[in-house]
Amino acid sequence: MKYGALVILLILLLSLETVIRKQFNIERRYVTDTKGKHIDRWGRGMFVLIAISVLSYAIFSDAPGMKWYLMGGYVAQFGFQAIIQWMFLKGSKEYVITIVYLALGVITIYNIDILFRNLL
């Protein structure tokens, strides 16, 4: 029963992008088709290097430290992606979807201990 609710939540989350695209009339566009392609690649690469270099601290810290590490990395990555989409995809609202997923992800990571406590 508990896992059924989780599956339904996952299906709703996956269909959220389609609903947002239809509601706000957002066409699918990619940063890789613009001049921001190289900036996007370099930025993502830098975030990966920073995340890997800080990973040992997060692993050996307590659970709240790991939660804040994951939340910080998530906000940095999706925030960077939203800014790049806003800058280079003029006339598109693609960044709105990224910001919605950013907010949902931060809420989920912040409450992850409550979610797992109730599931187990």
Coordinates of C-alpha atoms in Angstrom, one line a residue:
M1 CA 0.0 0.0 0.0
K2 CA 2.8 2.4 0.9
Y3 CA 4.7 1.6 -2.2
G4 CA 1.6 2.1 -4.4
A5 CA 1.4 5.7 -3.2
L6 CA 5.1 6.1 -4.1
V7 CA 4.5 4.7 -7.6
I8 CA 1.5 7.0 -8.1
L9 CA 3.6 10.0 -7.0
L10 CA 6.4 9.0 -9.4
I11 CA 3.9 8.8 -12.3
L12 CA 2.5 12.2 -11.4
L13 CA 5.9 13.7 -11.2
L14 CA 6.9 12.3 -14.6
S15 CA 3.7 13.6 -16.2
L16 CA 4.2 17.0 -14.6
E17 CA 6.4 18.2 -17.5
T18 CA 3.8 17.5 -20.1
V19 CA 1.1 19.3 -18.0
I20 CA 3.4 22.4 -17.6
R21 CA 4.3 22.5 -21.3
K22 CA 0.6 22.5 -22.3
Q23 CA -0.5 24.9 -19.6
F24 CA 2.2 27.6 -20.3
N25 CA 2.5 26.7 -24.1
I26 CA 6.2 26.0 -23.8
E27 CA 7.9 24.4 -26.8
R28 CA 10.9 22.1 -26.3
R29 CA 14.2 23.8 -27.0
Y30 CA 17.8 22.9 -26.0
V31 CA 20.7 25.0 -25.0
T32 CA 23.0 22.8 -27.1
D33 CA 21.4 24.3 -30.2
T34 CA 22.6 27.8 -29.3
K35 CA 25.9 29.6 -28.6
G36 CA 25.6 28.7 -24.9
K37 CA 26.5 25.1 -25.7
H38 CA 30.1 25.4 -24.5
I39 CA 29.3 27.5 -21.4
D40 CA 26.7 24.8 -20.5
R41 CA 29.3 22.0 -20.9
W42 CA 32.0 23.8 -18.9
G43 CA 29.5 24.8 -16.1
R44 CA 28.3 21.2 -15.8
G45 CA 31.8 19.9 -15.8
M46 CA 32.8 22.3 -13.0
F47 CA 29.9 21.2 -10.9
V48 CA 30.8 17.6 -11.3
L49 CA 34.4 18.3 -10.2
I50 CA 33.3 20.3 -7.2
A51 CA 30.8 17.6 -6.3
I52 CA 33.4 14.9 -6.5
S53 CA 35.9 16.9 -4.5
V54 CA 33.4 17.5 -1.7
L55 CA 32.0 14.0 -1.8
S56 CA 34.4 12.5 0.8
Y57 CA 33.3 15.2 3.3
A58 CA 29.6 14.4 2.7
I59 CA 30.1 10.6 3.0
F60 CA 31.9 10.8 6.3
S61 CA 29.5 13.4 7.8
D62 CA 26.3 12.7 9.6
A63 CA 22.9 12.4 7.8
P64 CA 22.0 16.1 8.0
G65 CA 25.3 17.0 6.5
M66 CA 24.7 14.6 3.6
K67 CA 21.2 16.1 3.1
W68 CA 22.6 19.6 2.9
Y69 CA 25.3 18.4 0.5
L70 CA 22.7 16.9 -1.8
M71 CA 20.5 19.9 -1.6
G72 CA 23.4 22.3 -2.3
G73 CA 24.5 20.3 -5.3
Y74 CA 20.9 20.1 -6.6
V75 CA 20.3 23.8 -6.3
A76 CA 23.6 24.7 -7.9
Q77 CA 23.0 22.4 -10.9
F78 CA 19.4 23.2 -11.5
G79 CA 19.9 26.9 -10.8
F80 CA 22.8 27.0 -13.3
Q81 CA 20.7 25.2 -15.8
A82 CA 17.7 27.6 -15.4
I83 CA 20.0 30.7 -15.7
I84 CA 21.6 29.3 -18.9
Q85 CA 18.2 28.5 -20.3
W86 CA 16.9 32.0 -19.5
M87 CA 20.0 33.6 -21.0
F88 CA 20.4 31.6 -24.2
L89 CA 16.8 30.5 -25.1
K90 CA 15.3 33.8 -25.7
G91 CA 11.6 33.7 -26.4
S92 CA 11.3 30.3 -24.7
K93 CA 10.0 29.6 -21.2
E94 CA 12.0 26.3 -20.8
Y95 CA 13.5 27.6 -17.6
V96 CA 10.1 27.5 -15.9
I97 CA 10.1 23.7 -16.0
T98 CA 13.6 23.7 -14.6
I99 CA 12.6 26.0 -11.7
V100 CA 9.5 23.8 -10.9
Y101 CA 11.7 20.7 -10.8
L102 CA 14.2 22.6 -8.7
A103 CA 11.5 23.5 -6.1
L104 CA 10.1 20.0 -6.0
G105 CA 13.6 18.5 -5.7
V106 CA 14.6 20.8 -2.8
I107 CA 11.3 20.0 -1.0
T108 CA 11.9 16.3 -1.5
I109 CA 15.5 16.3 -0.4
Y110 CA 14.7 18.3 2.7
N111 CA 11.9 15.9 3.7
I112 CA 13.7 12.7 2.5
D113 CA 14.1 11.4 6.1
I114 CA 10.4 11.7 6.8
L115 CA 9.5 10.0 3.5
F116 CA 11.8 7.0 4.2
R117 CA 10.8 6.8 7.8
N118 CA 7.1 6.4 6.8
L119 CA 7.9 3.9 4.0
L120 CA 10.1 1.6 6.2

